[in-house]
Amino acid sequence: MIRENVQRLLHELPEGVTLLAAVKERSADEISQAIEAGVTVIGENYLQESLQVINEVKGEAQWHFIGHLQTNKVKRVVDIFDMIESVDSLKLAKEIARCSKRRDRIMSVLIEVNSGEENQKNGVAPRDVEQLIREISSLDYIKIMGLMTMGPRFGDAEESRPYFRKTRELFEKFKDFHLPNVEMKYLSMGMTNSYKVAIEEGANLVRIGTKIFGEREGSHN
Ligand SMILES: *Cc1c(COP(=O)(O)O)cnc(C)c1O
């Protein structure tokens, strides 16, 4: 099933839109199947989980960290991942820069926008995105490659549209800023129930789990 699901999605996505397989709670074997079917980007939420699977996964892919990241985990995440999509504070960015410098690499990151301005959600509020980007752009060893948002969860994807649109407007705005260490290339938004609307609103990286692997057993998402 994983193979068919991936191939259907790859066929369906417009050119220029990259499929990221969100693999929380999935086994190394499931992840390997997705890569074999054509997935090129894997998204992990938890460091611990990725350490359990990453060495057993077969095939080549980019690994993106898409979960909430605590500063004490940054060192390991920088060792393993190709991109961190969930940067939402200067403190976190500084730690990423510090660890990347020690490894003599430049870490690509996305800024996570709390587009719904929800109290308990991660991400930086839309009105604070500009300041955060300006501050991070002065750091070495870290490069901002775009924006990511989850948006509030709705049964009806149409309700997500204004939040995706707001994030897209920020994305376009910072494209024109030409700040050092900032290249607004990726707009990561849309999941299983909302990716179509997200693409209509300009997403070029969609993070899909359920539609590839089926329902998750656990309740966290
Ligand atoms: C789980 C998750 C997804 C994918 O969710 P589905 O509804 O299973 O497609 C995307 N992004 C993030 C950050 C996630 O945690």
mmCIF file of C-alpha atoms and ligand atoms in Angstrom:
data_model
loop_
_atom_site.group_PDB
_atom_site.id
_atom_site.type_symbol
_atom_site.label_atom_id
_atom_site.label_comp_id
_atom_site.label_asym_id
_atom_site.label_seq_id
_atom_site.Cartn_x
_atom_site.Cartn_y
_atom_site.Cartn_z
ATOM 1 C CA MET A 1 0.000 0.000 0.000
ATOM 2 C CA ILE A 2 2.789 2.435 0.864
ATOM 3 C CA ARG A 3 4.198 2.107 -2.607
ATOM 4 C CA GLU A 4 0.863 2.835 -4.309
ATOM 5 C CA ASN A 5 0.123 5.725 -1.967
ATOM 6 C CA VAL A 6 3.459 7.359 -2.645
ATOM 7 C CA GLN A 7 3.225 6.896 -6.372
ATOM 8 C CA ARG A 8 -0.294 8.292 -6.493
ATOM 9 C CA LEU A 9 0.815 11.346 -4.532
ATOM 10 C CA LEU A 10 3.930 11.904 -6.627
ATOM 11 C CA HIS A 11 1.786 11.728 -9.718
ATOM 12 C CA GLU A 12 -0.761 14.111 -8.291
ATOM 13 C CA LEU A 13 1.555 16.813 -6.924
ATOM 14 C CA PRO A 14 2.233 19.660 -9.349
ATOM 15 C CA GLU A 15 5.754 20.149 -10.626
ATOM 16 C CA GLY A 16 7.886 22.034 -8.155
ATOM 17 C CA VAL A 17 6.107 20.641 -5.102
ATOM 18 C CA THR A 18 8.210 18.251 -3.019
ATOM 19 C CA LEU A 19 6.673 15.426 -1.012
ATOM 20 C CA LEU A 20 7.981 15.018 2.528
ATOM 21 C CA ALA A 21 6.945 11.787 4.226
ATOM 22 C CA ALA A 22 6.101 12.498 7.891
ATOM 23 C CA VAL A 23 7.206 9.299 9.613
ATOM 24 C CA LYS A 24 6.421 9.594 13.318
ATOM 25 C CA GLU A 25 5.641 6.158 14.781
ATOM 26 C CA ARG A 26 6.663 4.428 11.546
ATOM 27 C CA SER A 27 9.186 1.601 11.384
ATOM 28 C CA ALA A 28 12.452 1.583 9.469
ATOM 29 C CA ASP A 29 10.860 -0.860 7.062
ATOM 30 C CA GLU A 30 7.903 1.416 6.332
ATOM 31 C CA ILE A 31 10.223 4.372 5.810
ATOM 32 C CA SER A 32 12.422 2.304 3.488
ATOM 33 C CA GLN A 33 9.377 1.370 1.434
ATOM 34 C CA ALA A 34 8.435 5.014 1.031
ATOM 35 C CA ILE A 35 11.938 5.895 -0.141
ATOM 36 C CA GLU A 36 11.977 3.006 -2.555
ATOM 37 C CA ALA A 37 8.689 4.244 -3.998
ATOM 38 C CA GLY A 38 10.198 7.648 -4.697
ATOM 39 C CA VAL A 39 10.064 9.752 -1.535
ATOM 40 C CA THR A 40 13.164 11.962 -1.314
ATOM 41 C CA VAL A 41 12.517 13.807 1.945
ATOM 42 C CA ILE A 42 11.757 12.225 5.329
ATOM 43 C CA GLY A 43 10.325 14.285 8.203
ATOM 44 C CA GLU A 44 10.874 13.228 11.831
ATOM 45 C CA ASN A 45 9.323 14.815 14.936
ATOM 46 C CA TYR A 46 11.378 13.139 17.628
ATOM 47 C CA LEU A 47 15.130 12.760 17.959
ATOM 48 C CA GLN A 48 14.817 9.553 19.966
ATOM 49 C CA GLU A 49 12.620 7.945 17.354
ATOM 50 C CA SER A 50 14.898 8.903 14.513
ATOM 51 C CA LEU A 51 17.925 7.444 16.289
ATOM 52 C CA GLN A 52 16.055 4.159 16.486
ATOM 53 C CA VAL A 53 15.330 3.940 12.778
ATOM 54 C CA ILE A 54 17.807 6.016 10.843
ATOM 55 C CA ASN A 55 20.583 3.449 10.598
ATOM 56 C CA GLU A 56 18.206 0.735 9.487
ATOM 57 C CA VAL A 57 16.475 2.715 6.797
ATOM 58 C CA LYS A 58 17.498 1.649 3.327
ATOM 59 C CA GLY A 59 17.918 4.128 0.531
ATOM 60 C CA GLU A 60 18.958 7.738 0.273
ATOM 61 C CA ALA A 61 16.818 10.627 1.436
ATOM 62 C CA GLN A 62 17.085 14.051 2.984
ATOM 63 C CA TRP A 63 16.103 14.058 6.651
ATOM 64 C CA HIS A 64 14.175 17.040 7.970
ATOM 65 C CA PHE A 65 13.473 17.635 11.622
ATOM 66 C CA ILE A 66 9.844 18.820 11.824
ATOM 67 C CA GLY A 67 9.016 18.514 15.534
ATOM 68 C CA HIS A 68 9.466 20.834 18.482
ATOM 69 C CA LEU A 69 13.174 21.056 19.235
ATOM 70 C CA GLN A 70 14.674 21.618 22.674
ATOM 71 C CA THR A 71 18.106 23.194 22.849
ATOM 72 C CA ASN A 72 19.610 20.242 24.686
ATOM 73 C CA LYS A 73 18.823 18.027 21.659
ATOM 74 C CA VAL A 74 20.264 20.340 19.037
ATOM 75 C CA LYS A 75 23.723 18.791 18.970
ATOM 76 C CA ARG A 76 22.446 15.359 17.981
ATOM 77 C CA VAL A 77 19.938 16.789 15.552
ATOM 78 C CA VAL A 78 22.663 18.752 13.794
ATOM 79 C CA ASP A 79 24.680 15.540 13.508
ATOM 80 C CA ILE A 80 21.887 13.660 11.760
ATOM 81 C CA PHE A 81 19.514 15.978 9.944
ATOM 82 C CA ASP A 82 19.816 17.924 6.704
ATOM 83 C CA MET A 83 17.292 20.587 7.629
ATOM 84 C CA ILE A 84 15.433 21.796 10.734
ATOM 85 C CA GLU A 85 11.955 23.062 9.838
ATOM 86 C CA SER A 86 10.908 24.147 13.313
ATOM 87 C CA VAL A 87 13.072 27.103 14.323
ATOM 88 C CA ASP A 88 11.026 29.579 16.324
ATOM 89 C CA SER A 89 13.422 31.438 18.613
ATOM 90 C CA LEU A 90 16.760 33.181 18.517
ATOM 91 C CA LYS A 91 17.944 31.044 21.411
ATOM 92 C CA LEU A 92 17.354 27.891 19.409
ATOM 93 C CA ALA A 93 18.954 29.388 16.294
ATOM 94 C CA LYS A 94 22.050 30.367 18.263
ATOM 95 C CA GLU A 95 22.435 26.846 19.598
ATOM 96 C CA ILE A 96 22.043 25.426 16.090
ATOM 97 C CA ALA A 97 24.695 27.845 14.840
ATOM 98 C CA ARG A 98 27.030 26.947 17.688
ATOM 99 C CA CYS A 99 26.718 23.204 17.093
ATOM 100 C CA SER A 100 26.975 23.590 13.326
ATOM 101 C CA LYS A 101 30.156 25.606 13.675
ATOM 102 C CA ARG A 102 31.744 22.821 15.710
ATOM 103 C CA ARG A 103 30.897 20.420 12.918
ATOM 104 C CA ASP A 104 32.008 22.957 10.331
ATOM 105 C CA ARG A 105 28.728 22.791 8.460
ATOM 106 C CA ILE A 106 25.997 25.241 7.601
ATOM 107 C CA MET A 107 22.579 24.111 8.801
ATOM 108 C CA SER A 108 19.550 24.873 6.650
ATOM 109 C CA VAL A 109 16.478 25.848 8.624
ATOM 110 C CA LEU A 110 12.917 26.985 8.125
ATOM 111 C CA ILE A 111 11.210 29.433 10.454
ATOM 112 C CA GLU A 112 8.074 27.915 11.971
ATOM 113 C CA VAL A 113 5.222 30.403 11.940
ATOM 114 C CA ASN A 114 2.367 30.070 14.419
ATOM 115 C CA SER A 115 -0.025 31.289 11.760
ATOM 116 C CA GLY A 116 -3.113 30.686 13.871
ATOM 117 C CA GLU A 117 -1.570 32.565 16.805
ATOM 118 C CA GLU A 118 -2.632 29.724 19.059
ATOM 119 C CA ASN A 119 -1.462 29.892 22.651
ATOM 120 C CA GLN A 120 -0.056 26.424 23.075
ATOM 121 C CA LYS A 121 1.367 26.050 19.595
ATOM 122 C CA ASN A 122 5.016 26.219 18.699
ATOM 123 C CA GLY A 123 6.198 28.713 16.170
ATOM 124 C CA VAL A 124 6.752 32.439 16.103
ATOM 125 C CA ALA A 125 3.779 34.799 15.829
ATOM 126 C CA PRO A 126 3.388 36.360 12.366
ATOM 127 C CA ARG A 127 4.120 39.855 13.664
ATOM 128 C CA ASP A 128 7.428 38.671 15.171
ATOM 129 C CA VAL A 129 8.715 36.768 12.140
ATOM 130 C CA GLU A 130 10.527 39.719 10.625
ATOM 131 C CA GLN A 131 12.519 40.500 13.731
ATOM 132 C CA LEU A 132 13.493 36.858 14.204
ATOM 133 C CA ILE A 133 14.644 36.526 10.603
ATOM 134 C CA ARG A 134 16.719 39.694 10.872
ATOM 135 C CA GLU A 135 18.372 38.468 14.061
ATOM 136 C CA ILE A 136 19.121 35.002 12.706
ATOM 137 C CA SER A 137 20.461 36.420 9.450
ATOM 138 C CA SER A 138 23.368 37.900 11.394
ATOM 139 C CA LEU A 139 24.486 34.443 12.610
ATOM 140 C CA ASP A 140 27.004 32.286 10.780
ATOM 141 C CA TYR A 141 26.641 28.538 10.174
ATOM 142 C CA ILE A 142 22.878 28.737 9.828
ATOM 143 C CA LYS A 143 20.895 29.550 6.732
ATOM 144 C CA ILE A 144 17.195 30.358 6.539
ATOM 145 C CA MET A 145 15.668 28.548 3.583
ATOM 146 C CA GLY A 146 12.006 29.435 4.055
ATOM 147 C CA LEU A 147 8.968 29.138 6.288
ATOM 148 C CA MET A 148 6.950 26.300 7.754
ATOM 149 C CA THR A 149 3.515 26.365 9.345
ATOM 150 C CA MET A 150 1.083 23.869 10.791
ATOM 151 C CA GLY A 151 -1.904 26.147 11.162
ATOM 152 C CA PRO A 152 -4.898 25.323 13.340
ATOM 153 C CA ARG A 153 -6.391 21.881 12.811
ATOM 154 C CA PHE A 154 -9.798 21.803 11.169
ATOM 155 C CA GLY A 155 -12.035 19.064 9.864
ATOM 156 C CA ASP A 156 -12.597 21.158 6.774
ATOM 157 C CA ALA A 157 -9.369 22.081 4.992
ATOM 158 C CA GLU A 158 -10.946 25.206 3.536
ATOM 159 C CA GLU A 159 -10.776 26.730 6.993
ATOM 160 C CA SER A 160 -6.982 26.444 6.872
ATOM 161 C CA ARG A 161 -6.762 28.610 3.786
ATOM 162 C CA PRO A 162 -6.443 32.021 5.494
ATOM 163 C CA TYR A 163 -3.553 30.739 7.645
ATOM 164 C CA PHE A 164 -1.716 29.300 4.672
ATOM 165 C CA ARG A 165 -2.309 32.530 2.794
ATOM 166 C CA LYS A 166 -0.954 34.634 5.632
ATOM 167 C CA THR A 167 2.196 32.494 5.751
ATOM 168 C CA ARG A 168 2.593 32.742 1.986
ATOM 169 C CA GLU A 169 2.384 36.542 2.180
ATOM 170 C CA LEU A 170 5.200 36.566 4.732
ATOM 171 C CA PHE A 171 7.207 34.230 2.498
ATOM 172 C CA GLU A 172 6.835 36.565 -0.477
ATOM 173 C CA LYS A 173 7.668 39.583 1.615
ATOM 174 C CA PHE A 174 10.970 38.199 2.896
ATOM 175 C CA LYS A 175 11.911 36.984 -0.551
ATOM 176 C CA ASP A 176 12.372 40.603 -1.496
ATOM 177 C CA PHE A 177 14.437 41.503 1.556
ATOM 178 C CA HIS A 178 17.749 40.093 0.290
ATOM 179 C CA LEU A 179 19.170 39.551 3.761
ATOM 180 C CA PRO A 180 22.447 37.670 4.249
ATOM 181 C CA ASN A 181 22.016 33.953 5.006
ATOM 182 C CA VAL A 182 18.388 34.078 3.930
ATOM 183 C CA GLU A 183 17.109 32.401 0.781
ATOM 184 C CA MET A 184 13.336 32.078 0.763
ATOM 185 C CA LYS A 185 13.064 28.868 -1.206
ATOM 186 C CA TYR A 186 10.787 26.493 0.702
ATOM 187 C CA LEU A 187 7.263 27.076 1.912
ATOM 188 C CA SER A 188 6.402 23.989 3.971
ATOM 189 C CA MET A 189 2.691 23.673 4.673
ATOM 190 C CA GLY A 190 -0.121 21.188 4.277
ATOM 191 C CA MET A 191 -0.662 17.711 5.692
ATOM 192 C CA THR A 192 -2.901 14.803 4.713
ATOM 193 C CA ASN A 193 -6.170 16.657 5.103
ATOM 194 C CA SER A 194 -4.990 20.072 3.920
ATOM 195 C CA TYR A 195 -2.215 19.682 1.353
ATOM 196 C CA LYS A 196 -4.411 20.494 -1.644
ATOM 197 C CA VAL A 197 -5.451 23.838 -0.198
ATOM 198 C CA ALA A 198 -1.866 24.481 0.919
ATOM 199 C CA ILE A 199 -0.574 23.943 -2.605
ATOM 200 C CA GLU A 200 -3.199 26.304 -3.981
ATOM 201 C CA GLU A 201 -1.877 28.845 -1.510
ATOM 202 C CA GLY A 202 1.713 28.392 -2.640
ATOM 203 C CA ALA A 203 3.213 25.506 -0.626
ATOM 204 C CA ASN A 204 6.134 23.827 -2.376
ATOM 205 C CA LEU A 205 6.886 21.288 0.369
ATOM 206 C CA VAL A 206 4.006 19.229 1.762
ATOM 207 C CA ARG A 207 4.366 17.043 4.856
ATOM 208 C CA ILE A 208 2.243 13.932 4.563
ATOM 209 C CA GLY A 209 1.967 10.995 6.941
ATOM 210 C CA THR A 210 -1.439 9.353 7.116
ATOM 211 C CA LYS A 211 -2.087 9.364 3.394
ATOM 212 C CA ILE A 212 1.151 7.456 2.839
ATOM 213 C CA PHE A 213 1.271 5.087 5.801
ATOM 214 C CA GLY A 214 -2.309 4.888 7.064
ATOM 215 C CA GLU A 215 -3.710 5.971 10.412
ATOM 216 C CA ARG A 216 -1.342 6.193 13.357
ATOM 217 C CA GLU A 217 -2.097 4.082 16.412
ATOM 218 C CA GLY A 218 -1.012 6.637 18.970
ATOM 219 C CA SER A 219 -3.042 9.739 19.590
ATOM 220 C CA HIS A 220 -0.327 12.358 19.329
ATOM 221 C CA ASN A 221 0.035 14.230 16.134
HETATM 222 C C1 LIG B 1 2.351 14.327 11.754
HETATM 223 C C2 LIG B 1 2.799 15.553 11.056
HETATM 224 C C3 LIG B 1 2.495 15.762 9.699
HETATM 225 C C4 LIG B 1 1.674 14.799 8.873
HETATM 226 O O1 LIG B 1 0.390 14.639 9.366
HETATM 227 P P1 LIG B 1 -0.689 13.711 8.605
HETATM 228 O O2 LIG B 1 -1.989 14.296 8.992
HETATM 229 O O3 LIG B 1 -0.496 12.332 9.119
HETATM 230 O O4 LIG B 1 -0.407 13.813 7.157
HETATM 231 C C5 LIG B 1 2.976 16.912 9.120
HETATM 232 N N1 LIG B 1 3.703 17.815 9.798
HETATM 233 C C6 LIG B 1 4.022 17.655 11.090
HETATM 234 C C7 LIG B 1 4.832 18.692 11.785
HETATM 235 C C8 LIG B 1 3.572 16.521 11.770
HETATM 236 O O5 LIG B 1 3.884 16.369 13.059
#
